[in-house]
Amino acid sequence: MDQILYKKALDFATFAHTGQRRLSGELYITHPMIVANTLKEWHLDDITVAAGLLHDSIEEGGAKREDIVKEFGEDVAKLVDGVTVVSHIHLTGSKSEEFVENSRKMFLVMARDLRVVLIKLADRLHNMQTLKYLTRQRQLRNAQETLEIHAPLAERLGMGEIKGQLEDLAFPYLYPEEFTKLKKDSQNLYKSAEKYIQDFKSKLLQLLLSKHVAAQIDVRRKHLYSLWRKLQRPEIDGDVHKIYDLFAARVLVSTVEDCYLALGAIHGAWHPVPYLGVSDFIANPKPNGYRSIHTKIFGSEGKIVEIQIRTHLMHEQAEMGLAAHWQYSEIKSKGKSPFASENKLPWVKQLVAWQKEMTSSQEYLDALKFDTLSHRNLVFSPVGDVYDLPHAATPIDYAYAVHTDLGNQAVGAKVNNKMVSLEHKLQNGDVVEIITDRKRTKPNLDWLKFVVTTVAKREIVKNSKS
Ligand code: MN
């Protein structure tokens, strides 16, 4: 971290929050400092950490946007804007029309720069940790929003650990009785299960050593909210004794080859549980990018033990998802803008899928007739830049939305890597690539028959004359 930039941002934020306190009684600046620290722990870049320090300085403090631009540049200011916009959007409890519009707005801001999402998640994490100081009404609203929006978002982005933390923070506020009861009921089980897994861990370590597989073994404790949800499944029916993954052993090795060596050694020593089987998420990663091999074996006393096998790199990505991914893509593309890399796209596509699920989960939304926003599509450039186009927009509409020259020189288009005609109707989530001919300078007037955006119509008419 650039210490001069950090100090400058800290001083700026401290000044902007002069005289302000959090409801906890602490100086307000402690909040942006903790947010910035979380972003540092996630190994994010200096600009993001600086924006973390400044994220409330306009909205809650006395700073002005132009001062942030002057002192820290447009990039930092844009991140702060993004966080502010996202913070104003309340999805939970909003009416259906607003829900569609708001979820889209939030999604658009997030998709433009994914670092906004990370700052927002770090912000939410600290706000949830200090939720006890708020009024009951706000506690309920924030906890609900965390469960409905932020935790699924973290999950979608592959940030499993953050998802678990957010859910466990919201749990006691939304279901206080169930939380207290489960915590009490599960205490002894957790204790005995932990003793069991620690014994198992040393046996497993010896086994792998004897097979010359260098491994680190961690023990993963199931988050309480996730346990509670699992207990509600029909086949479990509230019986805590049917839960065999209160703890899981996590085997971390250096290479993919070692993952399979470890799996072989484990299945040689203990019987895998029939039917529950092995899941190989290395060969077949989950849609959010998660990779690991999961297996369940019979340990001593016939107890079922869950084992997850992965490389250190996969582990970091599984815990930190987007943030870890960001780190590696930055190293790879040193000097270039990390978000102008091909790595951005899978995450953006995840966001699209999530947003689709979120809106379609409310079936009645389909019935809305007057909602123009739901008739717009979000389409992506090959590097993941997002464009908001009306329903029935074509590759030509997209091209002119990106740049006039791209429209004028268009000769073909690919959608999701397949050639399509120029009048092809784009769908939400499509990745569009325009094939150009640099010698072309004028658009084709025939395009007017199918383009739908005003920009495309105007540019076609204007440029075909010159
Ligand atoms: Mn904040």
CSV table of C-alpha atoms and ligand atoms in Angstrom, one decimal:
chain,number,residue,atom,x,y,z
A,1,MET,CA,0.0,0.0,0.0
A,2,ASP,CA,1.2,3.5,-0.9
A,3,GLN,CA,1.5,4.9,2.6
A,4,ILE,CA,1.4,8.5,1.4
A,5,LEU,CA,-1.9,7.9,-0.4
A,6,TYR,CA,-3.2,6.1,2.7
A,7,LYS,CA,-2.2,8.9,5.1
A,8,LYS,CA,-3.7,11.5,2.7
A,9,ALA,CA,-7.0,9.7,2.4
A,10,LEU,CA,-7.1,9.1,6.2
A,11,ASP,CA,-6.5,12.8,6.9
A,12,PHE,CA,-9.1,13.8,4.3
A,13,ALA,CA,-11.7,11.5,5.8
A,14,THR,CA,-10.9,12.4,9.4
A,15,PHE,CA,-11.4,16.1,8.5
A,16,ALA,CA,-14.7,15.3,6.6
A,17,HIS,CA,-16.1,13.4,9.7
A,18,THR,CA,-14.9,16.0,12.2
A,19,GLY,CA,-17.1,15.9,15.3
A,20,GLN,CA,-19.1,13.0,14.0
A,21,ARG,CA,-19.7,9.8,16.0
A,22,ARG,CA,-21.2,6.4,15.2
A,23,LEU,CA,-24.2,5.3,17.2
A,24,SER,CA,-21.8,3.2,19.2
A,25,GLY,CA,-20.2,6.4,20.5
A,26,GLU,CA,-16.9,5.8,18.6
A,27,LEU,CA,-15.5,8.5,16.4
A,28,TYR,CA,-17.0,8.2,13.0
A,29,ILE,CA,-13.6,7.7,11.3
A,30,THR,CA,-13.2,4.3,13.0
A,31,HIS,CA,-15.8,3.0,10.5
A,32,PRO,CA,-14.1,3.9,7.2
A,33,MET,CA,-10.8,2.8,8.8
A,34,ILE,CA,-12.2,-0.7,9.5
A,35,VAL,CA,-13.7,-0.9,6.0
A,36,ALA,CA,-10.4,0.1,4.4
A,37,ASN,CA,-8.6,-2.4,6.6
A,38,THR,CA,-10.9,-5.2,5.4
A,39,LEU,CA,-10.2,-4.2,1.8
A,40,LYS,CA,-6.5,-4.4,2.5
A,41,GLU,CA,-6.9,-7.9,4.0
A,42,TRP,CA,-8.7,-8.8,0.7
A,43,HIS,CA,-5.5,-7.6,-1.1
A,44,LEU,CA,-7.3,-5.0,-3.0
A,45,ASP,CA,-5.5,-2.2,-4.8
A,46,ASP,CA,-4.6,1.2,-3.4
A,47,ILE,CA,-7.4,3.0,-5.2
A,48,THR,CA,-10.0,0.7,-3.6
A,49,VAL,CA,-8.5,1.1,-0.1
A,50,ALA,CA,-8.4,4.9,-0.5
A,51,ALA,CA,-12.1,4.8,-1.7
A,52,GLY,CA,-12.9,2.6,1.4
A,53,LEU,CA,-11.5,5.4,3.6
A,54,LEU,CA,-13.5,8.0,1.7
A,55,HIS,CA,-16.7,6.1,1.1
A,56,ASP,CA,-18.9,8.0,3.6
A,57,SER,CA,-17.1,11.3,3.4
A,58,ILE,CA,-19.6,13.0,1.0
A,59,GLU,CA,-22.8,11.3,2.0
A,60,GLU,CA,-22.3,11.3,5.8
A,61,GLY,CA,-19.4,13.8,6.2
A,62,GLY,CA,-18.7,17.3,5.0
A,63,ALA,CA,-16.6,16.6,1.9
A,64,LYS,CA,-17.5,17.6,-1.7
A,65,ARG,CA,-17.1,15.4,-4.7
A,66,GLU,CA,-14.9,18.0,-6.5
A,67,ASP,CA,-12.4,17.9,-3.6
A,68,ILE,CA,-12.1,14.1,-3.9
A,69,VAL,CA,-11.5,14.5,-7.6
A,70,LYS,CA,-8.9,17.2,-7.0
A,71,GLU,CA,-7.1,15.3,-4.3
A,72,PHE,CA,-7.5,11.7,-5.4
A,73,GLY,CA,-8.6,11.7,-9.0
A,74,GLU,CA,-11.7,10.7,-10.9
A,75,ASP,CA,-11.2,6.9,-10.3
A,76,VAL,CA,-11.5,7.2,-6.6
A,77,ALA,CA,-14.4,9.6,-6.9
A,78,LYS,CA,-16.2,7.2,-9.2
A,79,LEU,CA,-15.9,4.4,-6.7
A,80,VAL,CA,-17.2,6.6,-3.9
A,81,ASP,CA,-20.2,7.6,-6.2
A,82,GLY,CA,-20.9,4.0,-6.9
A,83,VAL,CA,-20.9,3.0,-3.2
A,84,THR,CA,-23.2,6.0,-2.5
A,85,VAL,CA,-25.7,5.0,-5.2
A,86,VAL,CA,-25.8,1.4,-4.1
A,87,SER,CA,-26.3,2.4,-0.5
A,88,HIS,CA,-29.4,4.4,-1.4
A,89,ILE,CA,-31.0,1.5,-3.1
A,90,HIS,CA,-33.3,-0.4,-0.7
A,91,LEU,CA,-34.5,-3.6,-2.3
A,92,THR,CA,-36.1,-5.3,0.7
A,93,GLY,CA,-39.7,-4.3,1.2
A,94,SER,CA,-39.8,-2.1,-1.9
A,95,LYS,CA,-42.8,-2.4,-4.2
A,96,SER,CA,-42.6,-4.6,-7.2
A,97,GLU,CA,-42.1,-1.8,-9.8
A,98,GLU,CA,-39.4,-0.2,-7.6
A,99,PHE,CA,-37.8,-3.6,-7.0
A,100,VAL,CA,-37.2,-4.2,-10.7
A,101,GLU,CA,-36.0,-0.7,-11.2
A,102,ASN,CA,-33.8,-0.7,-8.1
A,103,SER,CA,-32.3,-4.1,-8.6
A,104,ARG,CA,-31.4,-3.0,-12.1
A,105,LYS,CA,-29.9,0.2,-10.9
A,106,MET,CA,-27.8,-1.5,-8.3
A,107,PHE,CA,-26.7,-4.1,-10.7
A,108,LEU,CA,-25.6,-1.5,-13.3
A,109,VAL,CA,-23.5,0.3,-10.8
A,110,MET,CA,-21.9,-2.9,-9.6
A,111,ALA,CA,-21.2,-4.2,-13.1
A,112,ARG,CA,-19.5,-1.1,-14.2
A,113,ASP,CA,-16.8,-1.5,-11.6
A,114,LEU,CA,-16.8,-4.6,-9.4
A,115,ARG,CA,-14.7,-2.9,-6.8
A,116,VAL,CA,-17.9,-1.0,-5.8
A,117,VAL,CA,-19.3,-4.4,-4.7
A,118,LEU,CA,-16.3,-5.2,-2.6
A,119,ILE,CA,-16.4,-1.8,-0.8
A,120,LYS,CA,-20.1,-2.3,-0.2
A,121,LEU,CA,-19.6,-5.8,1.2
A,122,ALA,CA,-16.8,-4.6,3.5
A,123,ASP,CA,-19.0,-1.7,4.6
A,124,ARG,CA,-22.0,-4.0,5.2
A,125,LEU,CA,-19.8,-6.4,7.2
A,126,HIS,CA,-18.8,-3.7,9.7
A,127,ASN,CA,-22.3,-2.3,9.8
A,128,MET,CA,-23.6,-5.7,10.7
A,129,GLN,CA,-20.9,-6.1,13.4
A,130,THR,CA,-22.2,-2.9,15.0
A,131,LEU,CA,-25.9,-3.4,14.4
A,132,LYS,CA,-26.8,-3.6,18.1
A,133,TYR,CA,-26.6,0.2,18.4
A,134,LEU,CA,-29.4,0.8,15.9
A,135,THR,CA,-33.1,0.9,16.6
A,136,ARG,CA,-35.0,-2.3,16.5
A,137,GLN,CA,-36.7,-1.3,13.3
A,138,ARG,CA,-33.4,-0.5,11.5
A,139,GLN,CA,-31.8,-3.7,12.9
A,140,LEU,CA,-34.6,-5.7,11.3
A,141,ARG,CA,-34.4,-3.9,8.0
A,142,ASN,CA,-30.6,-4.2,7.7
A,143,ALA,CA,-30.5,-7.8,8.8
A,144,GLN,CA,-33.2,-8.7,6.3
A,145,GLU,CA,-31.4,-6.9,3.5
A,146,THR,CA,-28.2,-8.6,4.4
A,147,LEU,CA,-29.8,-12.1,4.2
A,148,GLU,CA,-31.7,-11.3,1.0
A,149,ILE,CA,-29.2,-9.2,-0.9
A,150,HIS,CA,-25.7,-9.1,0.5
A,151,ALA,CA,-25.2,-12.7,1.5
A,152,PRO,CA,-26.5,-14.1,-1.8
A,153,LEU,CA,-24.4,-11.5,-3.6
A,154,ALA,CA,-21.2,-12.7,-1.8
A,155,GLU,CA,-22.1,-16.3,-2.6
A,156,ARG,CA,-22.6,-15.5,-6.3
A,157,LEU,CA,-19.2,-13.9,-6.3
A,158,GLY,CA,-17.7,-17.0,-4.7
A,159,MET,CA,-16.9,-15.3,-1.4
A,160,GLY,CA,-18.1,-18.2,0.7
A,161,GLU,CA,-16.5,-17.1,4.0
A,162,ILE,CA,-18.0,-13.6,3.8
A,163,LYS,CA,-21.4,-15.0,3.0
A,164,GLY,CA,-21.2,-17.2,6.1
A,165,GLN,CA,-20.2,-14.3,8.3
A,166,LEU,CA,-22.9,-12.0,7.0
A,167,GLU,CA,-25.6,-14.7,7.5
A,168,ASP,CA,-24.4,-15.4,11.1
A,169,LEU,CA,-24.5,-11.7,11.9
A,170,ALA,CA,-28.1,-11.3,10.6
A,171,PHE,CA,-29.4,-14.5,12.1
A,172,PRO,CA,-29.9,-13.4,15.8
A,173,TYR,CA,-31.7,-10.2,14.8
A,174,LEU,CA,-34.2,-11.9,12.5
A,175,TYR,CA,-34.8,-15.1,14.4
A,176,PRO,CA,-33.8,-14.4,18.0
A,177,GLU,CA,-35.6,-17.3,19.6
A,178,GLU,CA,-34.4,-19.9,17.0
A,179,PHE,CA,-30.9,-18.5,17.3
A,180,THR,CA,-30.7,-18.8,21.0
A,181,LYS,CA,-32.2,-22.3,21.1
A,182,LEU,CA,-30.0,-23.6,18.3
A,183,LYS,CA,-26.9,-22.1,19.9
A,184,LYS,CA,-27.7,-23.8,23.2
A,185,ASP,CA,-28.8,-27.1,21.6
A,186,SER,CA,-25.8,-27.4,19.4
A,187,GLN,CA,-23.1,-26.4,21.9
A,188,ASN,CA,-22.3,-29.9,23.1
A,189,LEU,CA,-22.6,-31.4,19.7
A,190,TYR,CA,-20.1,-28.9,18.3
A,191,LYS,CA,-17.8,-29.7,21.2
A,192,SER,CA,-17.8,-33.5,20.7
A,193,ALA,CA,-17.7,-33.2,16.9
A,194,GLU,CA,-14.6,-30.9,17.2
A,195,LYS,CA,-12.8,-33.4,19.4
A,196,TYR,CA,-13.6,-36.2,16.9
A,197,ILE,CA,-12.4,-34.2,13.9
A,198,GLN,CA,-9.2,-33.2,15.6
A,199,ASP,CA,-8.3,-36.9,16.1
A,200,PHE,CA,-9.3,-37.6,12.6
A,201,LYS,CA,-7.1,-34.8,11.4
A,202,SER,CA,-3.9,-36.2,12.9
A,203,LYS,CA,-4.6,-39.7,11.4
A,204,LEU,CA,-5.2,-38.1,8.0
A,205,LEU,CA,-2.0,-36.1,8.2
A,206,GLN,CA,0.0,-39.2,9.0
A,207,LEU,CA,-1.7,-41.1,6.1
A,208,LEU,CA,-0.8,-38.3,3.6
A,209,LEU,CA,2.7,-38.1,4.9
A,210,SER,CA,3.2,-41.8,4.4
A,211,LYS,CA,2.1,-41.3,0.7
A,212,HIS,CA,4.4,-38.3,0.3
A,213,VAL,CA,1.7,-35.8,-0.2
A,214,ALA,CA,2.7,-32.5,1.4
A,215,ALA,CA,-0.6,-31.2,2.8
A,216,GLN,CA,-1.9,-28.7,5.2
A,217,ILE,CA,-5.1,-29.7,7.0
A,218,ASP,CA,-7.6,-27.2,8.3
A,219,VAL,CA,-10.8,-27.8,10.1
A,220,ARG,CA,-13.9,-25.9,8.9
A,221,ARG,CA,-16.6,-25.3,11.3
A,222,LYS,CA,-20.1,-25.0,9.9
A,223,HIS,CA,-21.7,-21.6,10.3
A,224,LEU,CA,-24.7,-21.5,12.6
A,225,TYR,CA,-27.2,-20.1,10.1
A,226,SER,CA,-26.2,-22.6,7.5
A,227,LEU,CA,-26.8,-25.4,10.1
A,228,TRP,CA,-30.2,-23.9,10.9
A,229,ARG,CA,-31.2,-23.9,7.3
A,230,LYS,CA,-30.0,-27.5,6.8
A,231,LEU,CA,-32.0,-28.6,9.8
A,232,GLN,CA,-35.1,-27.5,8.1
A,233,ARG,CA,-34.6,-29.8,5.1
A,234,PRO,CA,-37.3,-32.5,5.0
A,235,GLU,CA,-34.8,-35.4,5.2
A,236,ILE,CA,-33.1,-33.9,8.3
A,237,ASP,CA,-36.4,-32.8,9.9
A,238,GLY,CA,-34.7,-30.9,12.7
A,239,ASP,CA,-32.6,-33.8,13.9
A,240,VAL,CA,-29.1,-32.5,14.7
A,241,HIS,CA,-27.7,-36.0,14.8
A,242,LYS,CA,-28.3,-36.3,11.1
A,243,ILE,CA,-25.8,-33.5,10.5
A,244,TYR,CA,-22.4,-35.0,9.8
A,245,ASP,CA,-20.7,-31.9,8.5
A,246,LEU,CA,-20.6,-29.7,11.7
A,247,PHE,CA,-16.9,-29.8,10.9
A,248,ALA,CA,-15.2,-30.8,7.8
A,249,ALA,CA,-11.5,-31.5,7.1
A,250,ARG,CA,-10.0,-29.4,4.5
A,251,VAL,CA,-6.9,-30.8,2.8
A,252,LEU,CA,-4.8,-28.1,1.1
A,253,VAL,CA,-2.1,-29.2,-1.3
A,254,SER,CA,0.1,-27.5,-3.9
A,255,THR,CA,-1.0,-29.0,-7.2
A,256,VAL,CA,-4.1,-30.5,-8.9
A,257,GLU,CA,-2.2,-33.8,-9.2
A,258,ASP,CA,-1.7,-33.8,-5.4
A,259,CYS,CA,-5.5,-33.4,-5.0
A,260,TYR,CA,-6.2,-36.7,-6.8
A,261,LEU,CA,-3.3,-38.4,-5.0
A,262,ALA,CA,-4.8,-37.3,-1.7
A,263,LEU,CA,-8.2,-38.5,-2.8
A,264,GLY,CA,-6.8,-41.9,-3.7
A,265,ALA,CA,-5.0,-42.2,-0.4
A,266,ILE,CA,-8.1,-41.3,1.6
A,267,HIS,CA,-10.4,-43.7,-0.3
A,268,GLY,CA,-7.7,-46.4,0.2
A,269,ALA,CA,-7.8,-45.9,4.0
A,270,TRP,CA,-11.5,-45.2,4.6
A,271,HIS,CA,-14.6,-46.4,2.8
A,272,PRO,CA,-16.4,-43.6,0.9
A,273,VAL,CA,-20.1,-43.3,1.8
A,274,PRO,CA,-22.1,-45.0,-1.0
A,275,TYR,CA,-24.6,-42.8,-2.9
A,276,LEU,CA,-23.6,-39.6,-1.2
A,277,GLY,CA,-20.5,-40.0,-3.3
A,278,VAL,CA,-17.6,-37.9,-4.4
A,279,SER,CA,-18.2,-34.5,-6.1
A,280,ASP,CA,-15.3,-33.4,-8.3
A,281,PHE,CA,-15.7,-29.7,-8.6
A,282,ILE,CA,-12.2,-29.5,-10.0
A,283,ALA,CA,-13.1,-31.3,-13.2
A,284,ASN,CA,-16.5,-29.7,-13.1
A,285,PRO,CA,-16.3,-26.3,-11.3
A,286,LYS,CA,-19.5,-24.8,-9.9
A,287,PRO,CA,-21.1,-21.9,-11.9
A,288,ASN,CA,-19.6,-19.4,-9.5
A,289,GLY,CA,-16.1,-20.8,-10.2
A,290,TYR,CA,-15.8,-22.9,-7.0
A,291,ARG,CA,-13.3,-25.7,-7.3
A,292,SER,CA,-12.6,-28.5,-4.9
A,293,ILE,CA,-13.1,-32.3,-4.5
A,294,HIS,CA,-15.6,-33.2,-1.8
A,295,THR,CA,-15.9,-36.7,-0.4
A,296,LYS,CA,-17.6,-38.3,2.5
A,297,ILE,CA,-16.0,-41.3,4.2
A,298,PHE,CA,-16.8,-43.6,7.2
A,299,GLY,CA,-14.4,-42.7,10.0
A,300,SER,CA,-14.0,-44.5,13.3
A,301,GLU,CA,-17.2,-45.6,15.1
A,302,GLY,CA,-18.9,-45.4,11.7
A,303,LYS,CA,-19.1,-41.6,11.8
A,304,ILE,CA,-19.4,-39.8,8.5
A,305,VAL,CA,-16.6,-37.3,7.9
A,306,GLU,CA,-16.7,-34.8,5.1
A,307,ILE,CA,-13.4,-34.0,3.4
A,308,GLN,CA,-12.7,-31.2,1.0
A,309,ILE,CA,-9.5,-31.4,-1.1
A,310,ARG,CA,-8.1,-28.4,-3.0
A,311,THR,CA,-5.0,-26.5,-3.8
A,312,HIS,CA,-3.9,-23.4,-1.8
A,313,LEU,CA,-4.9,-21.2,-4.8
A,314,MET,CA,-8.3,-22.8,-5.1
A,315,HIS,CA,-8.7,-22.3,-1.4
A,316,GLU,CA,-8.0,-18.6,-1.5
A,317,GLN,CA,-10.4,-18.2,-4.4
A,318,ALA,CA,-13.1,-20.2,-2.5
A,319,GLU,CA,-12.8,-18.1,0.6
A,320,MET,CA,-12.3,-14.7,-1.1
A,321,GLY,CA,-13.8,-15.3,-4.6
A,322,LEU,CA,-13.9,-12.1,-6.5
A,323,ALA,CA,-11.4,-10.4,-4.3
A,324,ALA,CA,-8.8,-13.2,-4.8
A,325,HIS,CA,-9.6,-13.4,-8.5
A,326,TRP,CA,-9.0,-9.7,-8.7
A,327,GLN,CA,-5.6,-10.0,-7.1
A,328,TYR,CA,-4.4,-12.6,-9.5
A,329,SER,CA,-5.7,-10.8,-12.6
A,330,GLU,CA,-4.0,-7.7,-11.4
A,331,ILE,CA,-0.7,-9.4,-11.1
A,332,LYS,CA,-1.1,-10.9,-14.6
A,333,SER,CA,-2.0,-7.6,-16.2
A,334,LYS,CA,0.4,-5.3,-14.4
A,335,GLY,CA,0.3,-1.8,-15.7
A,336,LYS,CA,-3.0,-2.3,-17.4
A,337,SER,CA,-6.4,-1.5,-15.9
A,338,PRO,CA,-7.2,-4.8,-14.1
A,339,PHE,CA,-10.9,-4.4,-15.1
A,340,ALA,CA,-10.1,-4.2,-18.7
A,341,SER,CA,-9.1,-7.8,-18.7
A,342,GLU,CA,-10.9,-10.9,-19.9
A,343,ASN,CA,-11.1,-12.0,-16.3
A,344,LYS,CA,-13.8,-9.5,-15.5
A,345,LEU,CA,-16.4,-11.3,-17.7
A,346,PRO,CA,-17.2,-14.4,-15.7
A,347,TRP,CA,-18.0,-12.3,-12.6
A,348,VAL,CA,-20.1,-10.0,-14.6
A,349,LYS,CA,-22.0,-13.0,-16.1
A,350,GLN,CA,-22.5,-14.2,-12.5
A,351,LEU,CA,-24.0,-10.9,-11.6
A,352,VAL,CA,-26.3,-11.1,-14.6
A,353,ALA,CA,-27.4,-14.6,-13.6
A,354,TRP,CA,-28.0,-13.5,-10.1
A,355,GLN,CA,-30.0,-10.4,-11.1
A,356,LYS,CA,-32.2,-12.6,-13.4
A,357,GLU,CA,-32.9,-15.0,-10.5
A,358,MET,CA,-33.6,-12.2,-8.2
A,359,THR,CA,-36.2,-10.6,-10.4
A,360,SER,CA,-37.8,-13.8,-11.7
A,361,SER,CA,-38.1,-15.1,-8.1
A,362,GLN,CA,-41.0,-12.7,-7.9
A,363,GLU,CA,-43.3,-14.1,-10.5
A,364,TYR,CA,-45.8,-11.3,-10.2
A,365,LEU,CA,-43.2,-9.0,-11.6
A,366,ASP,CA,-43.9,-10.6,-15.0
A,367,ALA,CA,-47.4,-9.2,-14.8
A,368,LEU,CA,-46.2,-5.7,-14.7
A,369,LYS,CA,-47.2,-3.9,-17.9
A,370,PHE,CA,-45.9,-0.4,-17.3
A,371,ASP,CA,-42.4,-1.2,-16.3
A,372,THR,CA,-40.3,0.0,-19.1
A,373,LEU,CA,-37.1,-0.9,-17.3
A,374,SER,CA,-37.7,-4.6,-17.3
A,375,HIS,CA,-37.8,-4.3,-21.1
A,376,ARG,CA,-34.3,-3.3,-21.3
A,377,ASN,CA,-31.3,-5.6,-21.8
A,378,LEU,CA,-27.9,-5.5,-20.3
A,379,VAL,CA,-25.3,-6.6,-22.9
A,380,PHE,CA,-21.6,-6.8,-22.6
A,381,SER,CA,-18.5,-6.0,-24.6
A,382,PRO,CA,-15.9,-8.8,-24.9
A,383,VAL,CA,-14.0,-7.3,-21.9
A,384,GLY,CA,-17.2,-7.1,-19.8
A,385,ASP,CA,-18.2,-3.4,-20.1
A,386,VAL,CA,-21.9,-3.2,-19.6
A,387,TYR,CA,-24.4,-1.4,-21.9
A,388,ASP,CA,-28.0,-0.9,-21.0
A,389,LEU,CA,-30.1,-1.2,-24.3
A,390,PRO,CA,-33.8,-1.3,-25.0
A,391,HIS,CA,-35.6,-4.5,-25.8
A,392,ALA,CA,-35.1,-5.6,-29.5
A,393,ALA,CA,-31.8,-3.7,-29.8
A,394,THR,CA,-29.5,-5.1,-32.4
A,395,PRO,CA,-25.7,-5.4,-32.7
A,396,ILE,CA,-25.8,-2.1,-34.6
A,397,ASP,CA,-27.5,-0.4,-31.7
A,398,TYR,CA,-24.8,-1.8,-29.5
A,399,ALA,CA,-22.0,-0.6,-31.8
A,400,TYR,CA,-23.3,2.9,-31.8
A,401,ALA,CA,-23.7,2.9,-28.0
A,402,VAL,CA,-20.0,2.0,-27.7
A,403,HIS,CA,-18.6,4.4,-30.3
A,404,THR,CA,-19.6,6.0,-33.6
A,405,ASP,CA,-16.6,4.5,-35.5
A,406,LEU,CA,-17.5,1.1,-34.3
A,407,GLY,CA,-21.0,1.5,-35.8
A,408,ASN,CA,-19.8,3.1,-39.0
A,409,GLN,CA,-17.2,0.3,-39.6
A,410,ALA,CA,-19.4,-2.6,-38.6
A,411,VAL,CA,-19.6,-5.5,-41.1
A,412,GLY,CA,-20.5,-8.4,-38.8
A,413,ALA,CA,-21.3,-9.4,-35.3
A,414,LYS,CA,-20.7,-12.3,-32.9
A,415,VAL,CA,-23.0,-12.9,-29.9
A,416,ASN,CA,-21.6,-15.2,-27.3
A,417,ASN,CA,-18.9,-16.2,-29.7
A,418,LYS,CA,-21.3,-17.2,-32.5
A,419,MET,CA,-21.7,-15.2,-35.8
A,420,VAL,CA,-25.1,-13.5,-36.0
A,421,SER,CA,-26.7,-11.1,-38.5
A,422,LEU,CA,-26.6,-7.4,-37.8
A,423,GLU,CA,-30.3,-7.3,-37.2
A,424,HIS,CA,-30.2,-10.1,-34.6
A,425,LYS,CA,-32.2,-9.2,-31.4
A,426,LEU,CA,-29.9,-9.1,-28.4
A,427,GLN,CA,-30.9,-10.7,-25.1
A,428,ASN,CA,-30.1,-9.8,-21.5
A,429,GLY,CA,-26.6,-11.0,-20.6
A,430,ASP,CA,-25.3,-11.4,-24.2
A,431,VAL,CA,-21.6,-10.7,-24.9
A,432,VAL,CA,-21.4,-8.8,-28.2
A,433,GLU,CA,-18.4,-8.4,-30.4
A,434,ILE,CA,-18.5,-6.2,-33.5
A,435,ILE,CA,-16.4,-7.2,-36.5
A,436,THR,CA,-15.2,-4.1,-38.4
A,437,ASP,CA,-13.7,-3.2,-41.6
A,438,ARG,CA,-11.4,-0.2,-41.2
A,439,LYS,CA,-11.8,0.9,-44.8
A,440,ARG,CA,-15.5,1.4,-44.3
A,441,THR,CA,-16.4,4.9,-43.2
A,442,LYS,CA,-20.1,5.1,-43.8
A,443,PRO,CA,-23.0,3.2,-42.3
A,444,ASN,CA,-25.6,1.4,-44.4
A,445,LEU,CA,-28.9,3.3,-44.6
A,446,ASP,CA,-30.7,-0.1,-44.7
A,447,TRP,CA,-29.8,-0.4,-41.0
A,448,LEU,CA,-32.5,2.1,-40.3
A,449,LYS,CA,-35.1,-0.6,-40.9
A,450,PHE,CA,-34.1,-2.5,-37.8
A,451,VAL,CA,-32.2,-0.3,-35.3
A,452,VAL,CA,-34.3,0.8,-32.3
A,453,THR,CA,-32.1,3.3,-30.4
A,454,THR,CA,-32.3,7.1,-31.1
A,455,VAL,CA,-28.5,7.3,-31.0
A,456,ALA,CA,-28.1,4.6,-33.8
A,457,LYS,CA,-30.8,6.2,-35.9
A,458,ARG,CA,-29.3,9.7,-35.6
A,459,GLU,CA,-25.7,8.5,-36.3
A,460,ILE,CA,-26.7,6.4,-39.3
A,461,VAL,CA,-28.5,9.3,-40.9
A,462,LYS,CA,-25.7,11.8,-40.0
A,463,ASN,CA,-22.8,9.7,-41.1
A,464,SER,CA,-24.2,8.3,-44.3
A,465,LYS,CA,-24.3,11.9,-45.7
A,466,SER,CA,-20.7,12.9,-45.1
B,1,MN,MN,-20.2,3.2,5.5
